[in-house]
mmCIF file of C-alpha atoms in Angstrom:
data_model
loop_
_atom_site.group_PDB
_atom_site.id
_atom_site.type_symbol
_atom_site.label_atom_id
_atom_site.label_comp_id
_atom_site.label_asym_id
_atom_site.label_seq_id
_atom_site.Cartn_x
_atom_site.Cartn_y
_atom_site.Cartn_z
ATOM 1 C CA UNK V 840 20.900 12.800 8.908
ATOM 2 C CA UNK V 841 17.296 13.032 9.842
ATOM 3 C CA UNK V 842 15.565 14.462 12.300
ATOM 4 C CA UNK V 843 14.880 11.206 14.367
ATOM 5 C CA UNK V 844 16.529 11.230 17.892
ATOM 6 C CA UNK V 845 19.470 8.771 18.382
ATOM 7 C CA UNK V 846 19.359 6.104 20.348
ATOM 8 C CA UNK V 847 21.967 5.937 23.374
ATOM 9 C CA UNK V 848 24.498 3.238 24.253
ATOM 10 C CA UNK V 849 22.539 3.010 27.972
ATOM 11 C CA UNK V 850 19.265 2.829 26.077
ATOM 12 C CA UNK V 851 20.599 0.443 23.453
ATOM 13 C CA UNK V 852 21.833 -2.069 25.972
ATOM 14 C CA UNK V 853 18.596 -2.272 28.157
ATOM 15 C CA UNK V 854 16.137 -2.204 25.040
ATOM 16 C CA UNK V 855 16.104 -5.831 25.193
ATOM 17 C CA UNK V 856 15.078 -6.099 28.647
ATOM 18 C CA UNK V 857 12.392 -3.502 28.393
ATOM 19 C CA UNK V 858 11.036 -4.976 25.688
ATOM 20 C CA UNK V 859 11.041 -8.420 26.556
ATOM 21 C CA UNK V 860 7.099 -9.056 26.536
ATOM 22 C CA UNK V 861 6.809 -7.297 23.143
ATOM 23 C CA UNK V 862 9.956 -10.403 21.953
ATOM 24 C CA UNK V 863 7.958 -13.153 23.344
ATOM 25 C CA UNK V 864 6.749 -15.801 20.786
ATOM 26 C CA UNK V 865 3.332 -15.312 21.867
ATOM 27 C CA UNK V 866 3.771 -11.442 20.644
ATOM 28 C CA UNK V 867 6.030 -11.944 17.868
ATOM 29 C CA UNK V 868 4.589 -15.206 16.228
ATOM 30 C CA UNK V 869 1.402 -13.346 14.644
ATOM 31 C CA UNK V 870 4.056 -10.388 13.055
ATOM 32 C CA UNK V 871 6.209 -12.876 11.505
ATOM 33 C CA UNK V 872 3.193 -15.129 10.292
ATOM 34 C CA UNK V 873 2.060 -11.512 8.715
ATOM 35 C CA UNK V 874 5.820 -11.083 7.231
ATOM 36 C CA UNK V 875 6.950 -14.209 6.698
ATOM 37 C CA UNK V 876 7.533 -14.944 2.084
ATOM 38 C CA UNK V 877 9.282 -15.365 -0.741
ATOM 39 C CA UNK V 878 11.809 -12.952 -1.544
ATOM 40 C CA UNK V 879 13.902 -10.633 0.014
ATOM 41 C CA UNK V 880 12.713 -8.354 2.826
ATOM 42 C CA UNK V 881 13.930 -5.054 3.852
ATOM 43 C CA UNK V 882 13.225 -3.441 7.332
ATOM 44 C CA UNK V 883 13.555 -0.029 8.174
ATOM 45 C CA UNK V 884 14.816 0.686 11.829
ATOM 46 C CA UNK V 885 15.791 -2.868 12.463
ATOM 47 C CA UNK V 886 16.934 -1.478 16.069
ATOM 48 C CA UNK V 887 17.911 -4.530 18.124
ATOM 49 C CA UNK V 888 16.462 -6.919 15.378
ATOM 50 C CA UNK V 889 13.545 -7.508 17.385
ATOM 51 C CA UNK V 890 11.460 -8.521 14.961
ATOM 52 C CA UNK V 891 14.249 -9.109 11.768
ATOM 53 C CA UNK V 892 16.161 -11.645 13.749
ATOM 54 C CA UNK V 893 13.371 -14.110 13.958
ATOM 55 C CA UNK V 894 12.351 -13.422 10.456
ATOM 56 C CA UNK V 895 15.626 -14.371 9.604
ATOM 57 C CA UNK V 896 15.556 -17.526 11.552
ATOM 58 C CA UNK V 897 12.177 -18.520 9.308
ATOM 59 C CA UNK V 898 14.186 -18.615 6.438
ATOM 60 C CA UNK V 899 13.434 -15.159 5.211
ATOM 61 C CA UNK V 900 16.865 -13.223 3.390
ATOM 62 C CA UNK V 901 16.770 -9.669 5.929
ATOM 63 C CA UNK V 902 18.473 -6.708 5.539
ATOM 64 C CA UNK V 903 18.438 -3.973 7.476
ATOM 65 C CA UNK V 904 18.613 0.147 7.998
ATOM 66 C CA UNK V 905 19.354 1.137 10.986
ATOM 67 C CA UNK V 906 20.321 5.049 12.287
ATOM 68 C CA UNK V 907 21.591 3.983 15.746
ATOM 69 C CA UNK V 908 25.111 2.111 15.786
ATOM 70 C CA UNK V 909 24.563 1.326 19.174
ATOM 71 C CA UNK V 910 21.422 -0.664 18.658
ATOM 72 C CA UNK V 911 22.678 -2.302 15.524
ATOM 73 C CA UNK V 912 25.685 -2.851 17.869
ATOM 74 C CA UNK V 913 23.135 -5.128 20.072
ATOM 75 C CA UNK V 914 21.856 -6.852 17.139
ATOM 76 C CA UNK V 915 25.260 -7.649 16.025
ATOM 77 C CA UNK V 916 25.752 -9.653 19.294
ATOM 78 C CA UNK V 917 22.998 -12.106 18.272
ATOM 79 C CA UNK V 918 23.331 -12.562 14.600
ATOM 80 C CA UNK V 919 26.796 -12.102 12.184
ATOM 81 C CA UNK V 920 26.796 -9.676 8.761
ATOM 82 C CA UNK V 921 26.681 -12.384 6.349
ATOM 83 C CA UNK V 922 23.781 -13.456 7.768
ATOM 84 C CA UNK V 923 21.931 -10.141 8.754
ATOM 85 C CA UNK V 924 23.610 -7.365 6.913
ATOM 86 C CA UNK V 925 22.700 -3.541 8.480
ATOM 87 C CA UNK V 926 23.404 -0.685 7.268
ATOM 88 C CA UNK V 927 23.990 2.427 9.683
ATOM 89 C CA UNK V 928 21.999 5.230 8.176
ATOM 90 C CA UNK V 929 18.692 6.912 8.196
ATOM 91 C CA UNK V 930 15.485 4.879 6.025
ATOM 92 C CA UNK V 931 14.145 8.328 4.390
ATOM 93 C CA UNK V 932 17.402 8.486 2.512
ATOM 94 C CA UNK V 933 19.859 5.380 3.332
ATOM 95 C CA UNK V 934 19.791 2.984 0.227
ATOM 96 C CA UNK V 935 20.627 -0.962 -0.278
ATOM 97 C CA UNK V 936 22.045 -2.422 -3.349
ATOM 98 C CA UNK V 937 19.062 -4.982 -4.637
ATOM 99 C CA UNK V 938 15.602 -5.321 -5.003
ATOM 100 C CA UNK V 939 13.253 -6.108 -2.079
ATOM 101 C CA UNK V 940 9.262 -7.807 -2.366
ATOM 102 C CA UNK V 941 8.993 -6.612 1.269
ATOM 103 C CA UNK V 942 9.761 -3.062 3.286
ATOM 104 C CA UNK V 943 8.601 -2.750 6.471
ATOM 105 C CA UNK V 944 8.577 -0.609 9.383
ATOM 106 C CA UNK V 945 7.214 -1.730 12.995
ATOM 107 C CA UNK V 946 6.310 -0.144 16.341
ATOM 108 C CA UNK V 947 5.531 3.050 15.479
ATOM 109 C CA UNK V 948 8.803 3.955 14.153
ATOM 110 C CA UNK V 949 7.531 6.519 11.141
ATOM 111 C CA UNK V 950 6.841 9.084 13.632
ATOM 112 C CA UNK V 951 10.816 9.171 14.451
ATOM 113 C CA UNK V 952 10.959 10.948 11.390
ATOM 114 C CA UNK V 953 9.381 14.533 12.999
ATOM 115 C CA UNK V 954 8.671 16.205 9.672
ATOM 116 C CA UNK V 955 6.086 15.559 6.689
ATOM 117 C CA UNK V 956 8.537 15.700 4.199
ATOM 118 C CA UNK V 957 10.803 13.051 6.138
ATOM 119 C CA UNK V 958 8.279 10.976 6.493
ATOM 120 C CA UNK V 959 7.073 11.330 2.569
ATOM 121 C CA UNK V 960 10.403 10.644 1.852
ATOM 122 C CA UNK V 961 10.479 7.069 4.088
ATOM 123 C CA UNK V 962 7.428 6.120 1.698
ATOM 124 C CA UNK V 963 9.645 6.982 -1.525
ATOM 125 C CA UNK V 964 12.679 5.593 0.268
ATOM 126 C CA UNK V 965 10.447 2.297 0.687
ATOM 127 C CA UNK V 966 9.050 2.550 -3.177
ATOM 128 C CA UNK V 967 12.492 2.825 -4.473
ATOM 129 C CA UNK V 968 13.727 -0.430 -2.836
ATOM 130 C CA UNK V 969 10.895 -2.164 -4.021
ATOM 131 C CA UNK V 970 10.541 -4.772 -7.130
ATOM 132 C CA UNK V 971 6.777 -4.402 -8.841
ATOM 133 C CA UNK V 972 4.371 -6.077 -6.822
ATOM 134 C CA UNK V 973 6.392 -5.078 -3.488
ATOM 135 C CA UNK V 974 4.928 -4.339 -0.469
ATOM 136 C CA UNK V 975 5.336 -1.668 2.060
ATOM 137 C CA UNK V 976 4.049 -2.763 5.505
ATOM 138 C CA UNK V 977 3.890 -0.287 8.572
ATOM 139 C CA UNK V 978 2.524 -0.923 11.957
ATOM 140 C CA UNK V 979 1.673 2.668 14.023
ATOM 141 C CA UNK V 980 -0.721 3.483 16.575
ATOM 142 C CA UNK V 981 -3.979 5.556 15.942
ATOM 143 C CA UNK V 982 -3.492 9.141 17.572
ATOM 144 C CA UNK V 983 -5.318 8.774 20.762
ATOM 145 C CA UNK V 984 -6.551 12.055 20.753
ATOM 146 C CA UNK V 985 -10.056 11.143 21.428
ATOM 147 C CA UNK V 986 -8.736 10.664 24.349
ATOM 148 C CA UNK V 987 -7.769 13.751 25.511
ATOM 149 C CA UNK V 988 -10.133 16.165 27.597
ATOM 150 C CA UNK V 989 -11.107 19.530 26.774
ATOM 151 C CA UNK V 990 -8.036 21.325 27.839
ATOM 152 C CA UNK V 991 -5.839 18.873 28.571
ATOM 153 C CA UNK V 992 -3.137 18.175 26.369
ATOM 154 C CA UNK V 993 -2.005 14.858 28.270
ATOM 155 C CA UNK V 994 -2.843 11.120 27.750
ATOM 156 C CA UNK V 995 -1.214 7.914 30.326
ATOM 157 C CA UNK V 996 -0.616 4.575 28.215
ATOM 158 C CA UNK V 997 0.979 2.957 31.295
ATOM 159 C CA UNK V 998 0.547 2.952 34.930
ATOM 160 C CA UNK V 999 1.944 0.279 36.393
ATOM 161 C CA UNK V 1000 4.357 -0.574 39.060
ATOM 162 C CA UNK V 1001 7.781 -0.138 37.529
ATOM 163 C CA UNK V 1002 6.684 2.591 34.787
ATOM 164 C CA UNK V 1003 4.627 5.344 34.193
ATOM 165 C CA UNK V 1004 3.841 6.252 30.724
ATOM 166 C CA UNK V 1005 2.389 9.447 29.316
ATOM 167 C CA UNK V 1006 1.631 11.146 26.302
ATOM 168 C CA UNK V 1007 1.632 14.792 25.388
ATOM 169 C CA UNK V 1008 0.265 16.449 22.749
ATOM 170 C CA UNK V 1009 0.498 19.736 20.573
ATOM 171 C CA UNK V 1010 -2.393 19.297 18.406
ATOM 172 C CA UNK V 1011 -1.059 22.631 15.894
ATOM 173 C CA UNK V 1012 2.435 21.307 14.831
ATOM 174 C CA UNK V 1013 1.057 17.420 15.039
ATOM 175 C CA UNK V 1014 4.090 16.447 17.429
ATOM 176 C CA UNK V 1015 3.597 14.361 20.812
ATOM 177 C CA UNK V 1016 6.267 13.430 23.410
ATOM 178 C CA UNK V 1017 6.465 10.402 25.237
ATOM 179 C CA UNK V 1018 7.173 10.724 28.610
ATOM 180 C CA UNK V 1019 8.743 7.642 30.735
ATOM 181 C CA UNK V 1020 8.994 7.342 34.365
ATOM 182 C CA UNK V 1021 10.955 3.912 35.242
ATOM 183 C CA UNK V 1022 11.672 2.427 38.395
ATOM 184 C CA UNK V 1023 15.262 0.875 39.073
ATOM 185 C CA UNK V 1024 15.667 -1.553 41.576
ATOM 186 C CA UNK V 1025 14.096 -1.495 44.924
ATOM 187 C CA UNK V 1026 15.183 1.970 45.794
ATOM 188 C CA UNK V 1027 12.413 3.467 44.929
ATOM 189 C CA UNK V 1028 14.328 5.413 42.530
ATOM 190 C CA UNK V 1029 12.848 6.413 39.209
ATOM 191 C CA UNK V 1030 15.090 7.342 35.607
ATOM 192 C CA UNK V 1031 13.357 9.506 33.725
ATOM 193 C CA UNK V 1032 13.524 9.344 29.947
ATOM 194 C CA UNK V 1033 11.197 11.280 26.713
ATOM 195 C CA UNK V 1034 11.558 11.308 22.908
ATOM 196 C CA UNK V 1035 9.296 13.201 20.431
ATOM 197 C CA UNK V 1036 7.378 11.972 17.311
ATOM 198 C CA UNK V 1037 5.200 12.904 14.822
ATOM 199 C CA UNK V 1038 1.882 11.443 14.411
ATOM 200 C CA UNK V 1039 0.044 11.058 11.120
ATOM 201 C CA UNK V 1040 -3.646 9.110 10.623
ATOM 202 C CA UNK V 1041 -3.953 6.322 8.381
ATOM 203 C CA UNK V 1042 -5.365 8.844 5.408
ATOM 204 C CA UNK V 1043 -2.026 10.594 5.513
ATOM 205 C CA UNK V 1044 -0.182 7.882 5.043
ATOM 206 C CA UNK V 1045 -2.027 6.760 2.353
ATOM 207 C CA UNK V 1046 -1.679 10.228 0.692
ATOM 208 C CA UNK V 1047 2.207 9.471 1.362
ATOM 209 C CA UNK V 1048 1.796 6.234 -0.101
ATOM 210 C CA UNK V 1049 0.051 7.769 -3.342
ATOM 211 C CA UNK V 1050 2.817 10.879 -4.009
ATOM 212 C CA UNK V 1051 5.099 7.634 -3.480
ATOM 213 C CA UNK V 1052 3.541 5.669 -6.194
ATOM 214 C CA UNK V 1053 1.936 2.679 -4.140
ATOM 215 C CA UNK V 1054 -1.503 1.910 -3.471
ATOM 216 C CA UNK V 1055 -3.470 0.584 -0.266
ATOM 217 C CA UNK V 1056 -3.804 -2.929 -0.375
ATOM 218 C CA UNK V 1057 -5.201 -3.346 2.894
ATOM 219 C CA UNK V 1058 -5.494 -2.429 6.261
ATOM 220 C CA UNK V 1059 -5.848 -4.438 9.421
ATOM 221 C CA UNK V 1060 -5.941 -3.587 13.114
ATOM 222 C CA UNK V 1061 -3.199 -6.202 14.271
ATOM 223 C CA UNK V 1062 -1.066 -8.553 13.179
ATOM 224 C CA UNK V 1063 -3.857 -11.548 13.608
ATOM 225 C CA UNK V 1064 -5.787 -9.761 10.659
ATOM 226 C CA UNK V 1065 -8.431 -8.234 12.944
ATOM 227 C CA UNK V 1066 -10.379 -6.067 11.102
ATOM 228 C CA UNK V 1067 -9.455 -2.237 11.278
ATOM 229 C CA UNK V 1068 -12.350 -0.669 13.032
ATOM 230 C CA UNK V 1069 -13.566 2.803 14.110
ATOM 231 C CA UNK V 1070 -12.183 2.437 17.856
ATOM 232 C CA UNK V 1071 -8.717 0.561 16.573
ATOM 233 C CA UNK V 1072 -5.256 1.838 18.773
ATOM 234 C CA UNK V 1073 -3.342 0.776 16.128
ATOM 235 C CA UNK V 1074 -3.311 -0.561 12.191
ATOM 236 C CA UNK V 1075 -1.096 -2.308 10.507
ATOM 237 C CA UNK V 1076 -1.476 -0.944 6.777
ATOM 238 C CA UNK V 1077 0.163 -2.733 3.478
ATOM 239 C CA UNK V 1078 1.166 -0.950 0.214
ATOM 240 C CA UNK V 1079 1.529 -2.405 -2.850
ATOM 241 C CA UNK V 1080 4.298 -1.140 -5.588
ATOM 242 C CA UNK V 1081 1.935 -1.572 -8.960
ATOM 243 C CA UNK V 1082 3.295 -4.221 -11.062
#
C-alpha cells in the first residue's frame, strides 16, 4: 500500500457524473488520437476507465492498475475481464505479467503518490513494464504557484454555480490540497470533499524518468500537440524506454 488516498464507494459511484464533460468525445477524442498504437498498453490508475475504456473500443489491448476496488468496481459495469483486465493494487509497486509499448498515467494522478520516492518508484514501476522502445506518457498540471500572492497560500480553479474549487499550498514539504465545495440539488446544500497530492515540475519528473532509465522524448502542452510553453497549466510529457 501506498500513500495515495482511497477512493470511496459514494465517490466511486458519482465519478462518472462529475466527470462527464472531461468523458465527452470532444475531450477525450484528442487523448486517444495521442494514445491510440500498436501493441499493448498499460494504464496506471485506470479509475472508472475513463479514458482505457474507449481506448479499448479503438482496438487497442488495455490493461489496467487500479488501487480503488470501488472504482474498478464502476468500470467493471461497462466492460467484462477478458476484455479489460484490472488489477487492484497500487502502480509504484503492483506488477502485470507481459510486456507493454505503452504506460500511461492521466489527470494528474502521479501526485496521488504523496512522497518522492513513491513517485520515483511509479517511473521504475512504468520502466519495468515496458518492452525497448516503450513509452511512458503522463499528463499533470503545472504547479500554479505563480499564482499565488505574497502571503497567501490559496489558489480557486473553479467558481461556478454548483462547485467551488480551491487549491492550497505548503510550498516547504511540496504538498497541496484540493478543496471541493459541491452543491446537491436545489437545497442549497453543499458536500464538502478534499484530497492531498504532491506536486512535482516537469524537470523532476524528468530526473525521475532518468534514475528510471528512460529519456524525454517530448513534451507537449495538451493532447492536440500544442506546443509546451512558458505560461502552459498543464503538459503532457512522453518517455521513451531506450531500445
Amino acid at each position: 500500500m501506498t500513500s495515495s488516498e482511497l477512493w470511496t464507494r459514494a465517490t466511486a459511484d458519482r465519478y462518472d457524473t462529475e466527470e462527464a464533460e472531461a468523458s465527452s468525445a470532444a475531450v477525450l477524442g484528442p487523448t486517444l488520437d495521442f494514445l491510440a498504437g500498436d501493441g499493448r498498453a498499460l494504464e496506471f490508475a485506470i479509475g472508472t476507465g475513463r479514458v482505457g475504456v474507449p481506448l479499448r473500443e479503438r482496438g487497442v489491448p488495455v490493461v489496467g492498475i487500479e488501487l480503488s476496488e470501488h472504482m474498478a468496481a464502476v468500470l467493471r459495469r461497462k466492460i467484462d475481464e477478458d476484455t479489460l483486465p484490472v488489477v487492484i493494487g497500487d502502480m509504484a509497486t503492483t506488477v502485470v505479467a507481459g510486456g507493454f509499448t505503452l504506460v500511461y498515467l492521466v489527470y494528474n494522478t502521479i501526485t496521488n503518490l504523496l512522497t518522492q520516492d513513491e513517485q520515483v518508484e511509479c517511473f521504475r514501476n512504468a520502466a519495468r513494464h515496458l518492452e525497448p522502445g516503450g513509452r511512458f506518457v503522463i499528463e499533470l498540471e503545472v504547479p500554479p504557484l505563480r499564482l499565488l500572492p505574497p502571503g497567501q497560500i490559496a489558489v480557486p480553479f473553479d467558481v461556478s454555480q454548483h462547485h467551488l474549487g480551491f487549491d492550497t499550498f505548503d510550498l516547504v514539504e511540496q504538498m497541496l490540497v484540493s478543496h471541493h465545495f459541491t452543491r446537491d440539488g436545489d437545497d442549497g446544500h453543499y458536500r464538502r470533499e478534499n484530497s492531498r497530492h504532491r506536486y512535482a515540475w516537469p524537470a523532476e519528473l524528468d530526473l525521475m524518468a532518468r534514475i528510471a532509465g528512460l529519456e524525454l522524448e517530448r513534451r507537449v502542452e495538451d493532447w492536440d500537440g500544442s506546443a509546451f510553453r512558458q505560461d502552459s497549466a498543464k503538459h503532457i510529457s512522453v518517455w521513451r524506454k531506450p531500445a
